[in-house]
PDB file of C-alpha atoms in Angstrom:
ATOM      1  CA  UNK A 545     -17.997 -33.345  47.677  1.00 47.00           C
ATOM      2  CA  UNK A 546     -17.354 -30.963  50.731  1.00 54.00           C
ATOM      3  CA  UNK A 547     -15.190 -27.802  50.960  1.00 60.00           C
ATOM      4  CA  UNK A 548     -12.277 -28.926  52.972  1.00 69.00           C
ATOM      5  CA  UNK A 549     -11.593 -25.206  53.614  1.00 84.00           C
ATOM      6  CA  UNK A 550     -14.735 -25.046  55.252  1.00 93.00           C
ATOM      7  CA  UNK A 551     -14.962 -26.654  58.656  1.00 95.00           C
ATOM      8  CA  UNK A 552     -16.867 -29.948  59.165  1.00 96.00           C
ATOM      9  CA  UNK A 553     -18.686 -28.905  62.126  1.00 97.00           C
ATOM     10  CA  UNK A 554     -19.300 -25.343  63.818  1.00 97.00           C
ATOM     11  CA  UNK A 555     -21.015 -24.986  67.055  1.00 97.00           C
ATOM     12  CA  UNK A 556     -21.636 -21.264  67.626  1.00 97.00           C
ATOM     13  CA  UNK A 557     -22.582 -19.751  71.192  1.00 98.00           C
ATOM     14  CA  UNK A 558     -24.149 -22.847  72.498  1.00 98.00           C
ATOM     15  CA  UNK A 559     -25.946 -22.731  75.671  1.00 97.00           C
ATOM     16  CA  UNK A 560     -27.691 -25.511  77.895  1.00 97.00           C
ATOM     17  CA  UNK A 561     -29.768 -24.630  80.856  1.00 96.00           C
ATOM     18  CA  UNK A 562     -31.495 -27.866  83.043  1.00 93.00           C
ATOM     19  CA  UNK A 563     -34.002 -26.012  85.095  1.00 92.00           C
ATOM     20  CA  UNK A 564     -31.320 -23.749  87.159  1.00 93.00           C
ATOM     21  CA  UNK A 565     -28.330 -25.559  85.947  1.00 93.00           C
ATOM     22  CA  UNK A 566     -26.022 -23.955  83.304  1.00 96.00           C
ATOM     23  CA  UNK A 567     -24.679 -27.026  81.581  1.00 96.00           C
ATOM     24  CA  UNK A 568     -23.123 -25.219  78.539  1.00 97.00           C
ATOM     25  CA  UNK A 569     -21.923 -21.548  78.529  1.00 96.00           C
ATOM     26  CA  UNK A 570     -21.712 -19.876  75.284  1.00 97.00           C
ATOM     27  CA  UNK A 571     -19.709 -22.988  73.721  1.00 97.00           C
ATOM     28  CA  UNK A 572     -17.951 -22.646  70.392  1.00 97.00           C
ATOM     29  CA  UNK A 573     -16.316 -25.591  68.803  1.00 97.00           C
ATOM     30  CA  UNK A 574     -15.068 -26.383  65.374  1.00 97.00           C
ATOM     31  CA  UNK A 575     -13.939 -29.720  64.021  1.00 97.00           C
ATOM     32  CA  UNK A 576     -12.087 -29.684  60.311  1.00 95.00           C
ATOM     33  CA  UNK A 577     -12.007 -32.170  57.790  1.00 94.00           C
ATOM     34  CA  UNK A 578      -9.837 -34.947  58.422  1.00 92.00           C
ATOM     35  CA  UNK A 579      -8.967 -33.729  61.839  1.00 95.00           C
ATOM     36  CA  UNK A 580      -9.045 -35.685  65.310  1.00 95.00           C
ATOM     37  CA  UNK A 581      -9.933 -33.296  68.362  1.00 97.00           C
ATOM     38  CA  UNK A 582      -9.421 -34.208  71.881  1.00 96.00           C
ATOM     39  CA  UNK A 583     -12.206 -33.055  74.122  1.00 97.00           C
ATOM     40  CA  UNK A 584     -11.125 -32.944  77.891  1.00 96.00           C
ATOM     41  CA  UNK A 585     -12.252 -31.923  81.355  1.00 94.00           C
ATOM     42  CA  UNK A 586     -13.024 -32.885  84.932  1.00 92.00           C
ATOM     43  CA  UNK A 587     -16.175 -34.600  85.879  1.00 88.00           C
ATOM     44  CA  UNK A 588     -18.955 -32.089  85.408  1.00 89.00           C
ATOM     45  CA  UNK A 589     -17.051 -29.920  82.921  1.00 94.00           C
ATOM     46  CA  UNK A 590     -19.537 -30.351  80.154  1.00 94.00           C
ATOM     47  CA  UNK A 591     -18.065 -32.866  77.857  1.00 94.00           C
ATOM     48  CA  UNK A 592     -20.880 -34.905  78.115  1.00 91.00           C
ATOM     49  CA  UNK A 593     -23.760 -32.536  77.683  1.00 95.00           C
ATOM     50  CA  UNK A 594     -21.663 -31.017  74.575  1.00 96.00           C
ATOM     51  CA  UNK A 595     -21.830 -34.395  73.158  1.00 94.00           C
ATOM     52  CA  UNK A 596     -25.117 -35.154  73.633  1.00 94.00           C
ATOM     53  CA  UNK A 597     -26.269 -31.804  71.895  1.00 96.00           C
ATOM     54  CA  UNK A 598     -23.988 -32.669  68.837  1.00 96.00           C
ATOM     55  CA  UNK A 599     -25.266 -36.108  68.915  1.00 94.00           C
ATOM     56  CA  UNK A 600     -28.885 -35.025  68.966  1.00 94.00           C
ATOM     57  CA  UNK A 601     -29.794 -36.804  72.127  1.00 93.00           C
ATOM     58  CA  UNK A 602     -30.725 -33.604  73.994  1.00 94.00           C
ATOM     59  CA  UNK A 603     -32.274 -30.056  72.637  1.00 95.00           C
ATOM     60  CA  UNK A 604     -29.612 -27.037  73.212  1.00 96.00           C
ATOM     61  CA  UNK A 605     -31.153 -24.027  74.915  1.00 96.00           C
ATOM     62  CA  UNK A 606     -29.936 -21.313  72.218  1.00 97.00           C
ATOM     63  CA  UNK A 607     -26.957 -21.087  69.468  1.00 97.00           C
ATOM     64  CA  UNK A 608     -26.402 -22.691  66.312  1.00 97.00           C
ATOM     65  CA  UNK A 609     -24.940 -25.800  64.473  1.00 97.00           C
ATOM     66  CA  UNK A 610     -23.455 -25.534  61.120  1.00 97.00           C
ATOM     67  CA  UNK A 611     -22.155 -28.909  58.885  1.00 96.00           C
ATOM     68  CA  UNK A 612     -20.000 -28.151  56.226  1.00 95.00           C
ATOM     69  CA  UNK A 613     -21.095 -24.330  56.246  1.00 95.00           C
ATOM     70  CA  UNK A 614     -24.983 -25.077  56.437  1.00 96.00           C
ATOM     71  CA  UNK A 615     -27.304 -24.960  59.256  1.00 96.00           C
ATOM     72  CA  UNK A 616     -28.125 -28.293  60.995  1.00 96.00           C
ATOM     73  CA  UNK A 617     -31.144 -28.952  62.992  1.00 93.00           C
ATOM     74  CA  UNK A 618     -30.670 -31.776  65.305  1.00 94.00           C
ATOM     75  CA  UNK A 619     -34.038 -33.009  67.013  1.00 92.00           C
ATOM     76  CA  UNK A 620     -33.183 -36.443  67.603  1.00 93.00           C
ATOM     77  CA  UNK A 621     -30.249 -38.885  67.138  1.00 90.00           C
ATOM     78  CA  UNK A 622     -31.701 -40.029  63.823  1.00 89.00           C
ATOM     79  CA  UNK A 623     -31.120 -36.520  62.597  1.00 94.00           C
ATOM     80  CA  UNK A 624     -27.186 -36.812  63.539  1.00 94.00           C
ATOM     81  CA  UNK A 625     -26.860 -40.126  61.926  1.00 89.00           C
ATOM     82  CA  UNK A 626     -28.687 -38.932  58.957  1.00 91.00           C
ATOM     83  CA  UNK A 627     -25.928 -36.058  59.073  1.00 94.00           C
ATOM     84  CA  UNK A 628     -23.090 -37.948  59.318  1.00 92.00           C
ATOM     85  CA  UNK A 629     -22.511 -37.922  62.679  1.00 94.00           C
ATOM     86  CA  UNK A 630     -22.232 -41.182  64.598  1.00 88.00           C
ATOM     87  CA  UNK A 631     -21.670 -41.494  68.265  1.00 88.00           C
ATOM     88  CA  UNK A 632     -19.951 -44.392  69.995  1.00 84.00           C
ATOM     89  CA  UNK A 633     -20.490 -44.577  73.453  1.00 76.00           C
ATOM     90  CA  UNK A 634     -17.985 -46.758  76.264  1.00 63.00           C
ATOM     91  CA  UNK A 635     -20.739 -49.509  75.986  1.00 57.00           C
ATOM     92  CA  UNK A 636     -20.944 -49.523  72.306  1.00 59.00           C
ATOM     93  CA  UNK A 637     -24.595 -49.086  72.331  1.00 69.00           C
ATOM     94  CA  UNK A 638     -24.296 -52.530  70.982  1.00 82.00           C
ATOM     95  CA  UNK A 639     -27.065 -55.540  71.235  1.00 87.00           C
ATOM     96  CA  UNK A 640     -25.120 -58.424  73.069  1.00 88.00           C
ATOM     97  CA  UNK A 641     -27.400 -61.176  72.117  1.00 91.00           C
ATOM     98  CA  UNK A 642     -27.539 -59.976  68.249  1.00 91.00           C
ATOM     99  CA  UNK A 643     -24.465 -61.381  65.840  1.00 92.00           C
ATOM    100  CA  UNK A 644     -21.724 -58.860  64.585  1.00 91.00           C
ATOM    101  CA  UNK A 645     -23.222 -58.651  61.075  1.00 92.00           C
ATOM    102  CA  UNK A 646     -27.019 -57.668  62.729  1.00 91.00           C
ATOM    103  CA  UNK A 647     -25.290 -55.002  65.262  1.00 89.00           C
ATOM    104  CA  UNK A 648     -23.205 -53.549  62.139  1.00 87.00           C
ATOM    105  CA  UNK A 649     -26.510 -52.883  60.738  1.00 87.00           C
ATOM    106  CA  UNK A 650     -28.995 -52.740  63.147  1.00 83.00           C
ATOM    107  CA  UNK A 651     -31.690 -50.420  61.714  1.00 79.00           C
ATOM    108  CA  UNK A 652     -29.949 -50.360  58.207  1.00 80.00           C
ATOM    109  CA  UNK A 653     -30.341 -53.928  57.661  1.00 84.00           C
ATOM    110  CA  UNK A 654     -29.577 -54.501  53.738  1.00 84.00           C
ATOM    111  CA  UNK A 655     -32.180 -55.866  51.921  1.00 86.00           C
ATOM    112  CA  UNK A 656     -33.071 -58.040  48.875  1.00 86.00           C
ATOM    113  CA  UNK A 657     -36.083 -59.035  46.681  1.00 78.00           C
ATOM    114  CA  UNK A 658     -38.898 -57.421  45.010  1.00 76.00           C
ATOM    115  CA  UNK A 659     -41.272 -54.648  46.974  1.00 70.00           C
ATOM    116  CA  UNK A 660     -43.445 -56.034  49.848  1.00 70.00           C
ATOM    117  CA  UNK A 661     -41.532 -59.409  49.504  1.00 72.00           C
ATOM    118  CA  UNK A 662     -38.184 -58.195  50.275  1.00 79.00           C
ATOM    119  CA  UNK A 663     -36.179 -59.442  53.116  1.00 84.00           C
ATOM    120  CA  UNK A 664     -32.648 -59.134  54.862  1.00 85.00           C
ATOM    121  CA  UNK A 665     -29.982 -59.868  52.970  1.00 86.00           C
ATOM    122  CA  UNK A 666     -27.919 -61.965  55.522  1.00 88.00           C
ATOM    123  CA  UNK A 667     -25.253 -63.338  53.373  1.00 90.00           C
ATOM    124  CA  UNK A 668     -24.468 -59.648  52.147  1.00 90.00           C
ATOM    125  CA  UNK A 669     -24.393 -58.366  55.604  1.00 91.00           C
ATOM    126  CA  UNK A 670     -22.248 -61.437  56.581  1.00 91.00           C
ATOM    127  CA  UNK A 671     -19.583 -60.958  53.543  1.00 91.00           C
ATOM    128  CA  UNK A 672     -19.441 -56.882  54.578  1.00 88.00           C
ATOM    129  CA  UNK A 673     -18.994 -57.697  58.307  1.00 88.00           C
ATOM    130  CA  UNK A 674     -15.764 -60.049  57.545  1.00 87.00           C
ATOM    131  CA  UNK A 675     -14.364 -57.259  55.463  1.00 84.00           C
ATOM    132  CA  UNK A 676     -15.003 -54.766  58.238  1.00 81.00           C
ATOM    133  CA  UNK A 677     -13.401 -56.602  61.023  1.00 80.00           C
ATOM    134  CA  UNK A 678     -10.259 -57.083  58.969  1.00 78.00           C
ATOM    135  CA  UNK A 679     -10.079 -53.017  57.860  1.00 73.00           C
ATOM    136  CA  UNK A 680     -10.663 -52.343  61.621  1.00 69.00           C
ATOM    137  CA  UNK A 681      -7.806 -54.552  62.532  1.00 68.00           C
ATOM    138  CA  UNK A 682      -9.421 -57.713  63.738  1.00 72.00           C
ATOM    139  CA  UNK A 683      -7.023 -60.322  62.511  1.00 67.00           C
ATOM    140  CA  UNK A 684      -8.819 -63.232  64.414  1.00 77.00           C
ATOM    141  CA  UNK A 685     -11.144 -65.139  62.034  1.00 83.00           C
ATOM    142  CA  UNK A 686     -14.450 -64.371  64.246  1.00 88.00           C
ATOM    143  CA  UNK A 687     -17.465 -65.837  62.056  1.00 91.00           C
ATOM    144  CA  UNK A 688     -19.879 -62.589  61.279  1.00 91.00           C
ATOM    145  CA  UNK A 689     -22.614 -64.753  63.194  1.00 92.00           C
ATOM    146  CA  UNK A 690     -21.076 -64.632  66.480  1.00 93.00           C
ATOM    147  CA  UNK A 691     -22.976 -62.850  69.133  1.00 93.00           C
ATOM    148  CA  UNK A 692     -21.671 -59.668  70.292  1.00 90.00           C
ATOM    149  CA  UNK A 693     -21.658 -60.934  73.815  1.00 90.00           C
ATOM    150  CA  UNK A 694     -18.978 -63.181  73.290  1.00 91.00           C
ATOM    151  CA  UNK A 695     -16.325 -60.229  72.103  1.00 88.00           C
ATOM    152  CA  UNK A 696     -14.205 -58.830  74.218  1.00 82.00           C
ATOM    153  CA  UNK A 697     -14.372 -55.209  75.054  1.00 78.00           C
ATOM    154  CA  UNK A 698     -12.004 -54.234  72.584  1.00 76.00           C
ATOM    155  CA  UNK A 699     -13.614 -56.114  69.817  1.00 82.00           C
ATOM    156  CA  UNK A 700     -16.772 -54.609  70.626  1.00 83.00           C
ATOM    157  CA  UNK A 701     -15.502 -51.293  69.923  1.00 78.00           C
ATOM    158  CA  UNK A 702     -13.682 -52.338  66.763  1.00 78.00           C
ATOM    159  CA  UNK A 703     -16.903 -53.528  65.792  1.00 84.00           C
ATOM    160  CA  UNK A 704     -18.956 -49.983  66.468  1.00 81.00           C
ATOM    161  CA  UNK A 705     -16.088 -48.348  65.196  1.00 77.00           C
ATOM    162  CA  UNK A 706     -16.479 -50.197  62.066  1.00 78.00           C
ATOM    163  CA  UNK A 707     -20.209 -49.364  61.968  1.00 79.00           C
ATOM    164  CA  UNK A 708     -19.470 -45.748  61.829  1.00 75.00           C
ATOM    165  CA  UNK A 709     -16.664 -46.172  59.104  1.00 72.00           C
ATOM    166  CA  UNK A 710     -19.272 -48.300  56.695  1.00 78.00           C
ATOM    167  CA  UNK A 711     -21.871 -46.095  56.865  1.00 77.00           C
ATOM    168  CA  UNK A 712     -19.135 -43.332  55.955  1.00 72.00           C
ATOM    169  CA  UNK A 713     -19.970 -40.967  59.159  1.00 84.00           C
ATOM    170  CA  UNK A 714     -18.153 -37.644  58.608  1.00 91.00           C
ATOM    171  CA  UNK A 715     -17.687 -36.995  62.121  1.00 94.00           C
ATOM    172  CA  UNK A 716     -17.194 -40.042  64.770  1.00 91.00           C
ATOM    173  CA  UNK A 717     -17.664 -39.135  68.224  1.00 93.00           C
ATOM    174  CA  UNK A 718     -15.707 -41.710  70.847  1.00 90.00           C
ATOM    175  CA  UNK A 719     -17.020 -41.148  73.996  1.00 88.00           C
ATOM    176  CA  UNK A 720     -14.627 -43.170  76.779  1.00 85.00           C
ATOM    177  CA  UNK A 721     -13.730 -45.998  74.171  1.00 81.00           C
ATOM    178  CA  UNK A 722     -10.857 -46.786  76.081  1.00 79.00           C
ATOM    179  CA  UNK A 723     -12.219 -47.437  79.389  1.00 78.00           C
ATOM    180  CA  UNK A 724     -11.823 -50.745  81.240  1.00 72.00           C
ATOM    181  CA  UNK A 725      -9.771 -52.129  78.193  1.00 74.00           C
ATOM    182  CA  UNK A 726      -6.606 -53.896  78.498  1.00 76.00           C
ATOM    183  CA  UNK A 727      -3.409 -52.860  77.042  1.00 79.00           C
ATOM    184  CA  UNK A 728      -3.903 -54.545  73.902  1.00 74.00           C
ATOM    185  CA  UNK A 729      -7.544 -53.671  73.434  1.00 74.00           C
ATOM    186  CA  UNK A 730      -6.318 -50.080  74.053  1.00 80.00           C
ATOM    187  CA  UNK A 731      -3.838 -50.019  71.589  1.00 81.00           C
ATOM    188  CA  UNK A 732      -6.194 -51.388  69.145  1.00 77.00           C
ATOM    189  CA  UNK A 733      -8.677 -49.034  69.780  1.00 79.00           C
ATOM    190  CA  UNK A 734      -6.311 -46.188  69.214  1.00 85.00           C
ATOM    191  CA  UNK A 735      -4.988 -47.762  65.998  1.00 83.00           C
ATOM    192  CA  UNK A 736      -8.768 -47.404  64.695  1.00 78.00           C
ATOM    193  CA  UNK A 737      -8.950 -43.988  65.436  1.00 84.00           C
ATOM    194  CA  UNK A 738      -6.016 -43.608  63.412  1.00 85.00           C
ATOM    195  CA  UNK A 739      -7.001 -45.533  61.062  1.00 82.00           C
ATOM    196  CA  UNK A 740     -10.470 -43.434  60.878  1.00 80.00           C
ATOM    197  CA  UNK A 741      -8.570 -40.162  60.380  1.00 83.00           C
ATOM    198  CA  UNK A 742      -6.677 -42.061  57.361  1.00 83.00           C
ATOM    199  CA  UNK A 743      -9.855 -42.696  55.693  1.00 81.00           C
ATOM    200  CA  UNK A 744     -10.651 -38.871  55.865  1.00 83.00           C
ATOM    201  CA  UNK A 745     -13.485 -39.043  59.127  1.00 87.00           C
ATOM    202  CA  UNK A 746     -12.848 -36.683  61.598  1.00 93.00           C
ATOM    203  CA  UNK A 747     -13.110 -37.527  65.288  1.00 93.00           C
ATOM    204  CA  UNK A 748     -13.962 -36.108  68.658  1.00 95.00           C
ATOM    205  CA  UNK A 749     -12.316 -38.498  71.345  1.00 94.00           C
ATOM    206  CA  UNK A 750     -13.253 -38.069  74.727  1.00 92.00           C
ATOM    207  CA  UNK A 751     -10.929 -39.836  77.487  1.00 86.00           C
ATOM    208  CA  UNK A 752      -9.738 -39.294  81.042  1.00 84.00           C
ATOM    209  CA  UNK A 753      -6.406 -40.833  80.256  1.00 88.00           C
ATOM    210  CA  UNK A 754      -4.625 -38.089  78.692  1.00 92.00           C
ATOM    211  CA  UNK A 755      -1.720 -40.269  77.702  1.00 92.00           C
ATOM    212  CA  UNK A 756      -4.119 -42.025  75.279  1.00 92.00           C
ATOM    213  CA  UNK A 757      -5.542 -38.826  73.923  1.00 94.00           C
ATOM    214  CA  UNK A 758      -2.065 -37.771  73.276  1.00 95.00           C
ATOM    215  CA  UNK A 759      -0.979 -40.686  71.364  1.00 93.00           C
ATOM    216  CA  UNK A 760      -4.007 -40.157  68.664  1.00 93.00           C
ATOM    217  CA  UNK A 761      -5.194 -36.473  68.405  1.00 95.00           C
ATOM    218  CA  UNK A 762      -4.406 -33.290  66.568  1.00 95.00           C
ATOM    219  CA  UNK A 763      -5.723 -30.858  68.681  1.00 96.00           C
ATOM    220  CA  UNK A 764      -7.267 -30.618  72.558  1.00 97.00           C
ATOM    221  CA  UNK A 765     -10.053 -28.822  73.602  1.00 97.00           C
ATOM    222  CA  UNK A 766     -10.258 -28.193  77.400  1.00 96.00           C
ATOM    223  CA  UNK A 767     -13.792 -27.380  79.026  1.00 96.00           C
ATOM    224  CA  UNK A 768     -14.526 -26.252  82.989  1.00 95.00           C
ATOM    225  CA  UNK A 769     -17.812 -25.544  84.641  1.00 94.00           C
ATOM    226  CA  UNK A 770     -19.431 -25.651  81.290  1.00 96.00           C
ATOM    227  CA  UNK A 771     -16.837 -23.497  79.055  1.00 96.00           C
ATOM    228  CA  UNK A 772     -14.533 -23.882  76.633  1.00 97.00           C
ATOM    229  CA  UNK A 773     -11.377 -22.677  78.448  1.00 96.00           C
ATOM    230  CA  UNK A 774      -8.726 -23.583  76.145  1.00 96.00           C
ATOM    231  CA  UNK A 775      -9.272 -24.844  71.885  1.00 94.00           C
ATOM    232  CA  UNK A 776      -5.896 -24.934  70.541  1.00 92.00           C
ATOM    233  CA  UNK A 777      -3.865 -27.236  72.617  1.00 96.00           C
ATOM    234  CA  UNK A 778      -1.550 -29.228  70.121  1.00 95.00           C
ATOM    235  CA  UNK A 779       0.354 -32.528  71.560  1.00 95.00           C
ATOM    236  CA  UNK A 780       3.529 -31.311  69.837  1.00 94.00           C
ATOM    237  CA  UNK A 781       3.578 -28.197  71.799  1.00 95.00           C
ATOM    238  CA  UNK A 782       2.142 -28.564  75.066  1.00 95.00           C
ATOM    239  CA  UNK A 783       2.977 -31.057  77.731  1.00 94.00           C
ATOM    240  CA  UNK A 784       0.622 -33.420  79.545  1.00 94.00           C
ATOM    241  CA  UNK A 785       1.211 -31.528  82.932  1.00 94.00           C
ATOM    242  CA  UNK A 786       0.073 -27.902  80.805  1.00 94.00           C
ATOM    243  CA  UNK A 787      -2.764 -29.944  79.626  1.00 95.00           C
ATOM    244  CA  UNK A 788      -4.132 -30.958  83.495  1.00 94.00           C
ATOM    245  CA  UNK A 789      -3.064 -27.549  84.896  1.00 94.00           C
ATOM    246  CA  UNK A 790      -5.700 -26.075  82.542  1.00 94.00           C
ATOM    247  CA  UNK A 791      -8.227 -28.621  83.268  1.00 93.00           C
ATOM    248  CA  UNK A 792      -7.962 -28.087  86.858  1.00 91.00           C
ATOM    249  CA  UNK A 793      -7.451 -24.519  86.570  1.00 87.00           C
ATOM    250  CA  UNK A 794      -3.839 -24.743  88.017  1.00 77.00           C
ATOM    251  CA  UNK A 795      -2.672 -22.490  85.407  1.00 66.00           C
ATOM    252  CA  UNK A 796      -4.819 -19.355  86.643  1.00 62.00           C
ATOM    253  CA  UNK A 797      -3.475 -19.799  89.992  1.00 49.00           C
ATOM    254  CA  UNK A 798       0.071 -19.995  88.623  1.00 46.00           C
TER     255      UNK A 798
END
């Protein structure tokens, strides 16, 4: 078991250049065990680039990443997944034509049978899927054979979060998970985030809607122009206006 006194993830002095564009500037970010961190900033602040680095989607130019105190090499998204880092994007990265169960286990299908005669254990995947849907708060009796394309936006996000929770990802990154969702679906996603923390997972929650962030996070980190300009803002002691002023730089002018 990991030492919870040691941060789950540490990003140290991360630099990222796209040619002459300096996308990340000496970024330091720490995520503790069982912590939900809100990552905030205007468009172009560097949030997406930072998440792509941590999810293994793009290489960083210099710096280092540690997980549970040990150096972590991320050459691909598979490296991140193997390390316990799961990223849930706004579109959930799900295949609409496939069933809920198949999406939950995509690329990591449960198998049965001996050796080269093994085959997908569809029955077991369906059973696990039913339990997971209940666990993430979908109360409707939706068959696990239902195509993802027929689900609502909130239900799709629930499936994506359930996948991360089932594979016991230590860090779940949620990139704009409440975009284009209705009020009820948004509250469902926010509940899922709280449940993830209660289950011992850490989360990075990225959203333009600061009101949503304030409802679920323990701490807020603000980026501007590729730099971290605040990393210890608490929703208990900071107001939404305080955070917005830091995002826009108004606090400097003041």
